XYZ file of C-alpha atoms in Angstrom:
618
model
C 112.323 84.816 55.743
C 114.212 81.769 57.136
C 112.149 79.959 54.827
C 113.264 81.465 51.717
C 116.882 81.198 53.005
C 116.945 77.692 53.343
C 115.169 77.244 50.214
C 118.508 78.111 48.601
C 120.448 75.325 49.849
C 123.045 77.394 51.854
C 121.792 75.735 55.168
C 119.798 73.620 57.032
C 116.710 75.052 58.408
C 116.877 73.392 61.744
C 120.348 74.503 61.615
C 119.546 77.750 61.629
C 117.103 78.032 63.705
C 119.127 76.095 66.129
C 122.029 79.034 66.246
C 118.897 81.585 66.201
C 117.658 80.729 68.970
C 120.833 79.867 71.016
C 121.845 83.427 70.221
C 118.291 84.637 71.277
C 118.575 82.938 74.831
C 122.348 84.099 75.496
C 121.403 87.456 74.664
C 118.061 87.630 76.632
C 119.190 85.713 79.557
C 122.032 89.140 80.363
C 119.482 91.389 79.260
C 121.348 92.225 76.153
C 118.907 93.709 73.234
C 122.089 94.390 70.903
C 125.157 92.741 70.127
C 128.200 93.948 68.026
C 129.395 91.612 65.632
C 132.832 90.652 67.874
C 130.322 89.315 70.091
C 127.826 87.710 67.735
C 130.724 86.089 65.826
C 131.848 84.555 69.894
C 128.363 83.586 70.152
C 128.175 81.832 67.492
C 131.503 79.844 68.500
C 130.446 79.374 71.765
C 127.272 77.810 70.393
C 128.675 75.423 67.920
C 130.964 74.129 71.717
C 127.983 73.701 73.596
C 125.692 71.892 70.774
C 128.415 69.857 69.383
C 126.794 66.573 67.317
C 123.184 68.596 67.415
C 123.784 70.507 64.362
C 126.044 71.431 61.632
C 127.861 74.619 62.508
C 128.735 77.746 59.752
C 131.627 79.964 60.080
C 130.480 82.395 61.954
C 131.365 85.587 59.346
C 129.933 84.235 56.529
C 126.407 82.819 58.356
C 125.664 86.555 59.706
C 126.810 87.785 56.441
C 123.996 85.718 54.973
C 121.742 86.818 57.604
C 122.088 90.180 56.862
C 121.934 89.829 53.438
C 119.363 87.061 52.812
C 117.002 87.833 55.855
C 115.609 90.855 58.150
C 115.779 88.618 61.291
C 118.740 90.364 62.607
C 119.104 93.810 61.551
C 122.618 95.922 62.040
C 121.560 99.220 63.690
C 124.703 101.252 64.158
C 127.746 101.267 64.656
C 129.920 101.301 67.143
C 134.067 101.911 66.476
C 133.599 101.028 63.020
C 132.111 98.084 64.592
C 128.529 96.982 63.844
C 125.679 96.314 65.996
C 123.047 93.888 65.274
C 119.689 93.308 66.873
C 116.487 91.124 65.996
C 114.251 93.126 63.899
C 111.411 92.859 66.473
C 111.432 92.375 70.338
C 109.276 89.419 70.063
C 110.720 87.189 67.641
C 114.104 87.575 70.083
C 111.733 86.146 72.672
C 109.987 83.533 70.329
C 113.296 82.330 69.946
C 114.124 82.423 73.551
C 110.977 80.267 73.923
C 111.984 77.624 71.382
C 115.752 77.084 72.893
C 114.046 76.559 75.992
C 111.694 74.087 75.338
C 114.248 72.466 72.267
C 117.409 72.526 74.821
C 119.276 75.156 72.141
C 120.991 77.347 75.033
C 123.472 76.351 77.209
C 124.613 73.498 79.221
C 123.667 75.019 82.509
C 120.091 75.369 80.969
C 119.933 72.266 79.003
C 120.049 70.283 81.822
C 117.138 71.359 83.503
C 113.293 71.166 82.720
C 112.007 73.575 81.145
C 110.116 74.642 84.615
C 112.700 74.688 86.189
C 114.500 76.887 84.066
C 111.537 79.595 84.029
C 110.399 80.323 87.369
C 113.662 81.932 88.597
C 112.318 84.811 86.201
C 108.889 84.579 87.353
C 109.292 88.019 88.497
C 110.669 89.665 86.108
C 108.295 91.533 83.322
C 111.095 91.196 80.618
C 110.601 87.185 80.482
C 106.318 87.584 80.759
C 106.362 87.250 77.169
C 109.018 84.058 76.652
C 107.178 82.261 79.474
C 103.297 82.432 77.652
C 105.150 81.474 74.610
C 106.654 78.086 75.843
C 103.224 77.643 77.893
C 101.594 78.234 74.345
C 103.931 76.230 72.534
C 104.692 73.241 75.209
C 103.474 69.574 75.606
C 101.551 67.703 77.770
C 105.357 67.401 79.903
C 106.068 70.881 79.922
C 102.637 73.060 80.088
C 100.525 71.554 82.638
C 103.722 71.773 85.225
C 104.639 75.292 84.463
C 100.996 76.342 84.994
C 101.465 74.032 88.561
C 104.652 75.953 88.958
C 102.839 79.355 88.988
C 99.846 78.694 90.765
C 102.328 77.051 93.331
C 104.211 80.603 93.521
C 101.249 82.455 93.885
C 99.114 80.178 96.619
C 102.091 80.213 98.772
C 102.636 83.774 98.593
C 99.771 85.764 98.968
C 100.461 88.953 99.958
C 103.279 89.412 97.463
C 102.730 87.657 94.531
C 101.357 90.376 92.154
C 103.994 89.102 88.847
C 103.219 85.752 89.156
C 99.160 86.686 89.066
C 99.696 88.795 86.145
C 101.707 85.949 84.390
C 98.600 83.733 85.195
C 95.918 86.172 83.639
C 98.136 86.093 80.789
C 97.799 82.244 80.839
C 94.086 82.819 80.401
C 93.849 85.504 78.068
C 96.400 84.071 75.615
C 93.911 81.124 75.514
C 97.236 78.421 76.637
C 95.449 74.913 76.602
C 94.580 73.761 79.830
C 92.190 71.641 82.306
C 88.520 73.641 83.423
C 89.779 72.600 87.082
C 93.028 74.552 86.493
C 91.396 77.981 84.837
C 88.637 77.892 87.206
C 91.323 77.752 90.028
C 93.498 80.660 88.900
C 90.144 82.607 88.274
C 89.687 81.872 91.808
C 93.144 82.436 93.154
C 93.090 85.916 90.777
C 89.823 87.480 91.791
C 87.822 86.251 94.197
C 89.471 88.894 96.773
C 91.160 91.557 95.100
C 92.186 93.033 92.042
C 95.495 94.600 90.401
C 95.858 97.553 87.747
C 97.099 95.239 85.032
C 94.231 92.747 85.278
C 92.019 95.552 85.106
C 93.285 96.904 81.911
C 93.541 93.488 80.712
C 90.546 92.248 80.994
C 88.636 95.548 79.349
C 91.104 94.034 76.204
C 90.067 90.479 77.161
C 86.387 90.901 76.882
C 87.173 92.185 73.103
C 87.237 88.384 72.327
C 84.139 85.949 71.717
C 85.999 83.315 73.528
C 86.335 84.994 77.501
C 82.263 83.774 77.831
C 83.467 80.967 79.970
C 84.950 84.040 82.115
C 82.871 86.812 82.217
C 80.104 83.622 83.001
C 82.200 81.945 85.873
C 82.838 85.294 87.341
C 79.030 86.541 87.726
C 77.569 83.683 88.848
C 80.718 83.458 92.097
C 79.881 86.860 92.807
C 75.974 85.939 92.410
C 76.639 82.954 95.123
C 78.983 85.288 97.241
C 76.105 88.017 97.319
C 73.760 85.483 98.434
C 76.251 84.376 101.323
C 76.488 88.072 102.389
C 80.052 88.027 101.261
C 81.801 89.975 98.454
C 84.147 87.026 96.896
C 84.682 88.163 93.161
C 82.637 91.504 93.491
C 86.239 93.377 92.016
C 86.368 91.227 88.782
C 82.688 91.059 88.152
C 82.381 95.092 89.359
C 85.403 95.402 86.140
C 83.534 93.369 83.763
C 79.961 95.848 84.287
C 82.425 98.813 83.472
C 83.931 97.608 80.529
C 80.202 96.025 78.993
C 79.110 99.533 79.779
C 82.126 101.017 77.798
C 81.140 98.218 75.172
C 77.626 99.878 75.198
C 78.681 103.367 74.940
C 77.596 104.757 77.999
C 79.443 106.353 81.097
C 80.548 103.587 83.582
C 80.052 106.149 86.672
C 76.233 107.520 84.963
C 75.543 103.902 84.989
C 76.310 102.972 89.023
C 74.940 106.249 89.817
C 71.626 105.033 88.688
C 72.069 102.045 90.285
C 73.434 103.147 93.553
C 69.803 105.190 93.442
C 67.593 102.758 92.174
C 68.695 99.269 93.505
C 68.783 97.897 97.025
C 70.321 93.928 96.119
C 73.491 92.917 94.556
C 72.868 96.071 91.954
C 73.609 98.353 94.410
C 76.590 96.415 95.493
C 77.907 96.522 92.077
C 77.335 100.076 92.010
C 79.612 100.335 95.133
C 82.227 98.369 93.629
C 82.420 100.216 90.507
C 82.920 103.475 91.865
C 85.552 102.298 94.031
C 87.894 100.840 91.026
C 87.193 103.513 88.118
C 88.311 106.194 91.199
C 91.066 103.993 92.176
C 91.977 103.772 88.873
C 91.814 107.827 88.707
C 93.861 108.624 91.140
C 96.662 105.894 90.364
C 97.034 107.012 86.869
C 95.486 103.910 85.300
C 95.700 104.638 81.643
C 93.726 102.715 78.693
C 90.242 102.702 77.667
C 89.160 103.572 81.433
C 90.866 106.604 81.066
C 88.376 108.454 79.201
C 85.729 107.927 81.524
C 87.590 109.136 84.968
C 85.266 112.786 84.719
C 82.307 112.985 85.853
C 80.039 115.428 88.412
C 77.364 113.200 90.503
C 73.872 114.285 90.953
C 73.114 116.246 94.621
C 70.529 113.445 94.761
C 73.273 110.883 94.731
C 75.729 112.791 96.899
C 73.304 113.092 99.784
C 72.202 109.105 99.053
C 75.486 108.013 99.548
C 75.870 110.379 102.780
C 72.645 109.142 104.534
C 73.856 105.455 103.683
C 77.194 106.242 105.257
C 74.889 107.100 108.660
C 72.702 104.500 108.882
C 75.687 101.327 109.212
C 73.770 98.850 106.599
C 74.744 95.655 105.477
C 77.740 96.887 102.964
C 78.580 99.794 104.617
C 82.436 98.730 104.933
C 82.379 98.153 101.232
C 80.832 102.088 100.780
C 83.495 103.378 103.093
C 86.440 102.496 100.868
C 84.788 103.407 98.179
C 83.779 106.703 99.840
C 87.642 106.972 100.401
C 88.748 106.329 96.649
C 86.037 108.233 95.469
C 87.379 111.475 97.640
C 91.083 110.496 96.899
C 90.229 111.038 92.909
C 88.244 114.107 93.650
C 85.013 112.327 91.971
C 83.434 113.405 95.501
C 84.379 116.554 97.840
C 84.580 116.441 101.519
C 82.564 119.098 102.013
C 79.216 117.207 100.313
C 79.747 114.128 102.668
C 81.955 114.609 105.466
C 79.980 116.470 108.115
C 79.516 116.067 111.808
C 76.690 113.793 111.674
C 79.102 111.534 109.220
C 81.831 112.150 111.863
C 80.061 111.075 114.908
C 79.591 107.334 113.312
C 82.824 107.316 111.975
C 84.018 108.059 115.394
C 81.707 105.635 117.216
C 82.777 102.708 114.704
C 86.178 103.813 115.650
C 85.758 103.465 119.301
C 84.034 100.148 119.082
C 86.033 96.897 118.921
C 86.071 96.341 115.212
C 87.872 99.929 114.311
C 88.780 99.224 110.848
C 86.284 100.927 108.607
C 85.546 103.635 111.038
C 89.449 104.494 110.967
C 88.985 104.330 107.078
C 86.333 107.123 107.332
C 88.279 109.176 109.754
C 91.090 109.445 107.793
C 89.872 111.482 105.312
C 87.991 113.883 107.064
C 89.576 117.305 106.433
C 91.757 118.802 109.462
C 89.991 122.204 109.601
C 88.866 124.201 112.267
C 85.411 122.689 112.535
C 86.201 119.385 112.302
C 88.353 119.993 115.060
C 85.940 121.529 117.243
C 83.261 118.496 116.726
C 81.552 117.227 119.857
C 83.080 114.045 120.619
C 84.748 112.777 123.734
C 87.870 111.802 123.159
C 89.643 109.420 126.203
C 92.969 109.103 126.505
C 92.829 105.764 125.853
C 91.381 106.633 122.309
C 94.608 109.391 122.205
C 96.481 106.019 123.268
C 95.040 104.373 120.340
C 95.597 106.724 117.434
C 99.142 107.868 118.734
C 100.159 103.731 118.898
C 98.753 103.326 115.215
C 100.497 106.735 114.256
C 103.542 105.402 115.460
C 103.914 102.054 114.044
C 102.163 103.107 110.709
C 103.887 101.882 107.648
C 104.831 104.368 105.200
C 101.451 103.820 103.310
C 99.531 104.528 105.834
C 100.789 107.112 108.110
C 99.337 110.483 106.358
C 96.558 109.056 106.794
C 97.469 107.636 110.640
C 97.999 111.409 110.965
C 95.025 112.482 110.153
C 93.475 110.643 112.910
C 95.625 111.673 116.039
C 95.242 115.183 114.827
C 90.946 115.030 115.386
C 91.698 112.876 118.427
C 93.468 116.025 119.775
C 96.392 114.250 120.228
C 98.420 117.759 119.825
C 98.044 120.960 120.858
C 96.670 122.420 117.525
C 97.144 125.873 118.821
C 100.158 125.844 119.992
C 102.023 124.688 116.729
C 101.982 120.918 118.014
C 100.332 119.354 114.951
C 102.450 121.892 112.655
C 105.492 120.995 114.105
C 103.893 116.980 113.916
C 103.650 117.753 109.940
C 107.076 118.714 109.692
C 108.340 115.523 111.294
C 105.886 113.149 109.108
C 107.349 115.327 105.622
C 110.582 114.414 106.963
C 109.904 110.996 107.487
C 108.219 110.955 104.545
C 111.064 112.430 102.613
C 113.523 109.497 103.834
C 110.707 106.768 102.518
C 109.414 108.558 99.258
C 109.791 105.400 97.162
C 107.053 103.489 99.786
C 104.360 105.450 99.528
C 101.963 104.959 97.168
C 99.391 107.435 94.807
C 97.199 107.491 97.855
C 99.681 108.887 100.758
C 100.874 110.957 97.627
C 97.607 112.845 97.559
C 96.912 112.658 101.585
C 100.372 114.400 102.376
C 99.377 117.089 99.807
C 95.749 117.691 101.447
C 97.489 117.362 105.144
C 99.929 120.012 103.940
C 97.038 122.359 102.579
C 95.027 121.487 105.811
C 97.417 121.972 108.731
C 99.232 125.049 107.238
C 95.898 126.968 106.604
C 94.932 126.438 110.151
C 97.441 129.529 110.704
C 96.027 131.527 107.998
C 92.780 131.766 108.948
C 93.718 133.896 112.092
C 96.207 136.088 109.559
C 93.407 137.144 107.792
C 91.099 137.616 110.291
C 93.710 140.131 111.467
C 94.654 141.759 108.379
C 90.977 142.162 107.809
C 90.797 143.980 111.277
C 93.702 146.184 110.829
C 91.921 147.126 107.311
C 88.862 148.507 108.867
C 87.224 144.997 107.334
C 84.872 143.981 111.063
C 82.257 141.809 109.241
C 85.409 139.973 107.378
C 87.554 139.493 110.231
C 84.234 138.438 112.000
C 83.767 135.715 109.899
C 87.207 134.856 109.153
C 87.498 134.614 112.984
C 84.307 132.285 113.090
C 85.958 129.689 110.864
C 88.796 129.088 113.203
C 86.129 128.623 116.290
C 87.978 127.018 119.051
C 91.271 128.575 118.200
C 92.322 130.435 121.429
C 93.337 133.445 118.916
C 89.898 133.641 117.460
C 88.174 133.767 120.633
C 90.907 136.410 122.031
C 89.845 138.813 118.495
C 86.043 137.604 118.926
C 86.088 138.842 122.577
C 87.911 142.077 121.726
C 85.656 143.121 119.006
C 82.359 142.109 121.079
C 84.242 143.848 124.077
C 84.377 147.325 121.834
C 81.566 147.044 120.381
C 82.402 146.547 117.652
C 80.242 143.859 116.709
C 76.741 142.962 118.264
C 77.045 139.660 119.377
C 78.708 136.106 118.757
C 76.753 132.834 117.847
C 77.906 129.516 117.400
C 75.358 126.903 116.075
C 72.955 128.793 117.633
C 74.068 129.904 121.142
C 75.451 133.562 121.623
C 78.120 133.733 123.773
C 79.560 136.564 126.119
C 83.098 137.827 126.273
C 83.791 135.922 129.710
C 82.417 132.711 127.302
C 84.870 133.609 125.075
C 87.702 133.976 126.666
C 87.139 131.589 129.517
C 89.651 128.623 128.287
C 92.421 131.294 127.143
C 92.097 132.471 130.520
C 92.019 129.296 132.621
C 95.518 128.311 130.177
C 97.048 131.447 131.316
C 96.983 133.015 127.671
C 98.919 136.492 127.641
C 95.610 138.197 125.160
C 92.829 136.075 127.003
C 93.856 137.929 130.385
C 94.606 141.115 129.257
C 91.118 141.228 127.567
C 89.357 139.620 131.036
C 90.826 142.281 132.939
C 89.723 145.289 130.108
C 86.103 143.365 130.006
C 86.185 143.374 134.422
C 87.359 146.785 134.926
C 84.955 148.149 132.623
C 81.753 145.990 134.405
C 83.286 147.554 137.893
C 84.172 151.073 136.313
C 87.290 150.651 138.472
C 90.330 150.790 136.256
C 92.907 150.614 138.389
C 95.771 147.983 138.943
C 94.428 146.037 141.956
C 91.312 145.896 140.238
C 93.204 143.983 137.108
C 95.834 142.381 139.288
C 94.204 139.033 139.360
C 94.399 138.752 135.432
C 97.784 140.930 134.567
C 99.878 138.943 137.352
C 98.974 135.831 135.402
C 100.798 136.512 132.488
C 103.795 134.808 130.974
C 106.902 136.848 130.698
C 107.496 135.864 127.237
C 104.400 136.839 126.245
C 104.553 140.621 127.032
C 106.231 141.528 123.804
C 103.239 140.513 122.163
C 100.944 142.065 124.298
C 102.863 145.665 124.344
C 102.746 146.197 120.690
C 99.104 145.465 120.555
C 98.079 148.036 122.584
C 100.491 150.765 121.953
C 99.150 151.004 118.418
C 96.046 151.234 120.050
C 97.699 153.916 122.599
C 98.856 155.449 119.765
C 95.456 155.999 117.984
C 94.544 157.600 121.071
C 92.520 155.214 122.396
C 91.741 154.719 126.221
C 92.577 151.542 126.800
C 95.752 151.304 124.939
C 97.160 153.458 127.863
C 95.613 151.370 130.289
C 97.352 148.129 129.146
C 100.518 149.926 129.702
C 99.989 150.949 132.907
C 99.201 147.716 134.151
C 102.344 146.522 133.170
C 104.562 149.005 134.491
C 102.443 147.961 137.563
C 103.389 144.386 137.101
C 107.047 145.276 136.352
C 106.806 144.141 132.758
C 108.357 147.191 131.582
C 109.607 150.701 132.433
C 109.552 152.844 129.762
C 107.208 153.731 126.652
C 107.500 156.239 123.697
C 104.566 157.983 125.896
C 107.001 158.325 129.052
C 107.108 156.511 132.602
C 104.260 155.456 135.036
C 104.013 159.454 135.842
C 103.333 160.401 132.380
C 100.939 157.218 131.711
C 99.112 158.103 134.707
C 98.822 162.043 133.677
C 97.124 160.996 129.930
C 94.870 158.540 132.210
C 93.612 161.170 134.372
C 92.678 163.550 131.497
C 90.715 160.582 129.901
C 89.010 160.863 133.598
C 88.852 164.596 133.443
C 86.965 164.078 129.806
C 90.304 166.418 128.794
C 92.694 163.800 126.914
C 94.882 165.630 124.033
C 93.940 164.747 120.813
């Protein structure tokens, strides 16, 4: 378009270009995408100031009258006030043209002066310039590309942990094909991906290996991870776990079908692979990863598989740190449930790992076991110096990591589950959660909403084991009861049913259990219903129902806990039952109370003796 202009003799090409691109690198360098024409036309002036002698200026008016007229490089929008707005027709030729004042000293003095470099890496950062700075890479000499490529690998070397934007701008380097040294792409291959990976690599290299010319990558990249294997390490395994997904895509098959079968049917490097590539297509998942990955992120394992990759997660193997995380990713994106791999067996290594002196992995594994009854109730001893442990790491978790910190004080019984304490611990990590929403990431995300499922359904199992009760529902509330074994309150309802019989007998993994069983840690905590059912459960053994007989128990209990206790058994008083009247006795005995809708102590003890007499009014 230029072209054609300048073809007519109206101006100098490199003139033009010239004010192009100075208007190109003012704009971009405020983040400006539009300009209205007041501000073009001062542009413009303020260009032909700072590149006095370089070029031939135009009056401003009549050279973006041309452009308008003669050429679609800048493009009048709107307007604004009766004022127009221009913009360049496409994003990228504003940033071609950023490029070329760069690298051709067309912007202004304080840019002129310095190197091109130098001029660059102070946006480094910033995805808006990603573009500009592969183009003058692309389009620099032997002065300006090889130290911007120094300049980057510089940035990222010396900042590890936090130098995700200058990796990305160094893939780009390598998939944009910018001419460079083998020494200096196999180093940023190594710096890149011989530990971890990002999202944006990921995508781009599935777009990458599109072209005949990333061989030397895909080649470089196997044969590290081959050496790596063969040193018992994992260097690369990320990158070269990527490149099997997308030549599987290539091939048309399913990524996770593919390291299924070879999680199965290998034992060397294949199975590593296997490992590897679950752990970034569910990481990918569960972050939202979108692109050609996408449409592979559903998929229901074999049982075969699902019970493989428990037994592996028992038996500690070489790799078994690598199958942890990807256990975890793989349960974060719901590719696996908790339920098919997380059992007590499972729990006891995690555990063990946990309490060794290399914690890591078995912490990893703890953290997403479901906080349920069961798991709560699995035989482990727990010190207090573990307690110490997991309530230090809780503590001085970062954001990141403390749902999943939580997780692991919580089956360390490091609160009182049935007494609210790990509730009322919830409440204070939403809250804390709730002042540092913008540091978590999609993982906590989805661990707060499991602990949130987890912790407030601990309380609802022992609802509707009651509501089942009250409905006449025994097997239900039986069972419901069952679930929540361990749970003071399910082994108060267990006893009472078992004490009534009501139902035949308890079991739990195979041992029956008698109502003293049941009830004996209620009782030796003091608990208001443990007690009252003891002393029911010893006056009936005796046949002696009388208040010095129950003493021992009804003495025990807490003040606060009467309220409770009354209404229980006057419904049961007032379905006529025996021991509804009893209750109350006993605490009129105790001084608990002196009245009930049935009368004082004299009347309660009149109904009593005509349930002696065998003449009780119905």
């Amino acid at each position: 378009m230029v072209l054609n202009w300048h073809s007519d003799g109206c101006y100098e090409l490199r003139d033009i270009l010239i004010q192009l691109s100075y208007v190109a690198h003012f704009m971009t360098k405020r983040g400006l995408l539009r300009l209205t024409r007041h501000m073009l036309t001062e542009v413009l002036k303020q260009c032909a100031q700072d590149l006095e002698g370089i070029y031939l200026p135009a009056e401003p008016g009549c050279f973006i009258d041309k452009l308008e007229e003669r050429t679609c490089v800048l493009e009048n929008c709107f307007h604004v006030s009766g004022q127009p707005v221009y913009q360049f027709t496409h994003l990228q030729l504003q940033e071609y043209l950023t490029a070329q004042a760069i690298l051709f000293g067309c912007s202004d003095p304080e840019d002129n002066q310095l190197h091109p470099v130098d001029v660059l890496k102070k946006y480094f950062d910033q995805p808006a310039w990603r573009e500009i700075i592969v183009m003058v890479a692309l389009q620099g000499d032997n002065r300006v590309t090889p130290a911007l490529l120094e300049e980057l690998l510089a940035c990222a070397e010396n900042n590890p942990d936090d130098n995700y934007y200058v990796s990305n701008l160094l893939f780009e380097m390598i998939v944009n094909f910018v001419p460079m040294r083998m020494d200096t792409r196999r180093r940023i291959y190594d710096l890149l991906f011989r530990a971890n990976i990002t999202d944006y690599e990921i995508r781009r290299i599935g777009e990458f290996m599109r072209d005949s010319r990333s061989g030397d990558f895909v080649q470089y990249i196997t044969e590290q991870h081959r050496q790596s294997y063969e040193m018992e390490d994992t260097d690369f395994a990320f990158a070269d776990a990527v490149i099997r997904i997308f030549e599987c895509i290539e091939r048309k098959e399913h990524p996770l079908e593919l390291a299924q079968e070879m999680f199965l049917n290998f034992n060397d490097i294949k199975r590593q692979e296997a490992v590897f590539m679950l752990t970034i297509i569910s990481w990918c998942k569960y972050c939202g990863v979108k692109g050609a990955l996408s449409l592979y992120y559903q998929f229901t394992f074999h049982p075969q598989f699902v019970a493989a990759v428990r037994e592996a997660l028992l038996e500690e193997e070489y790799g078994w740190k690598d199958l942890v995380s990807s256990v975890k990713d793989m349960l974060l994106a719901g590719l696996l449930s908790d339920q098919a791999v997380l059992d007590e067996a499972v729990f006891c290594k995690a555990f063990q790992v946990y309490c060794s002196d290399s914690p890591k992995f078995g912490k990893e594994l703890l953290s997403m076991f479901p906080i349920t009854y069961e798991s709560l109730m699995y035989d482990v001893e727990v010190t207090e110096e573990i307690r110490d442990r997991a309530r230090e790491a809780y503590e001085e978790a970062d954001p990141v990591d403390k749902a999943f910190a939580f997780t692991i004080c919580a089956l360390c019984k490091c609160w009182d589950v049935w007494k609210r304490g790990i509730t009322d611990e919830l409440v204070t990590l939403e809250g804390y959660y709730s002042q540092n929403r913008n540091k978590m990431d999609d993982a906590a995300r989805i661990k707060m909403s499991q602990l949130r499922r987890q912790v407030y359904a601990l309380g609802d199992l022992l609802s509707q084991g009651i509501e089942a009760y009250q409905a006449g529902e025994i097997k239900k509330a039986r069972d419901t009861f069952m679930k929540a074994w361990g749970n003071t309150g399910a082994m108060n309802n267990l006893a009472y049913m078992l004490r009534r019989g009501e139902i035949g007998s308890v079991a739990y993994k195979g041992i029956e259990y008698s109502v003293p069983e049941l009830l004996k840690a209620g009782v030796e905590a003091g608990e208001g219903f443990s007690l009252v059912n003891m002393a029911l459960y010893e006056c009936t053994e005796k046949g002696d129902f009388s208040f010095a007989a129950a003493r021992a128990y009804i003495g025990r209990i807490d003040p606060d806990e009467v309220k409770g206790i009354f209404y229980w058994w006057i419904h049961a008083a007032l379905k006529k039952e025996r021991e509804g009247f009893l209750v109350l006795s006993w605490l009129m005995e105790a001084g608990f109370i002196d009245e009930t809708p049935f009368g004082g102590r004299q009347e309660i003890s009149r109904i009593l003796e005509e349930y002696e007499n065998g003449t009780e009014r119905r």
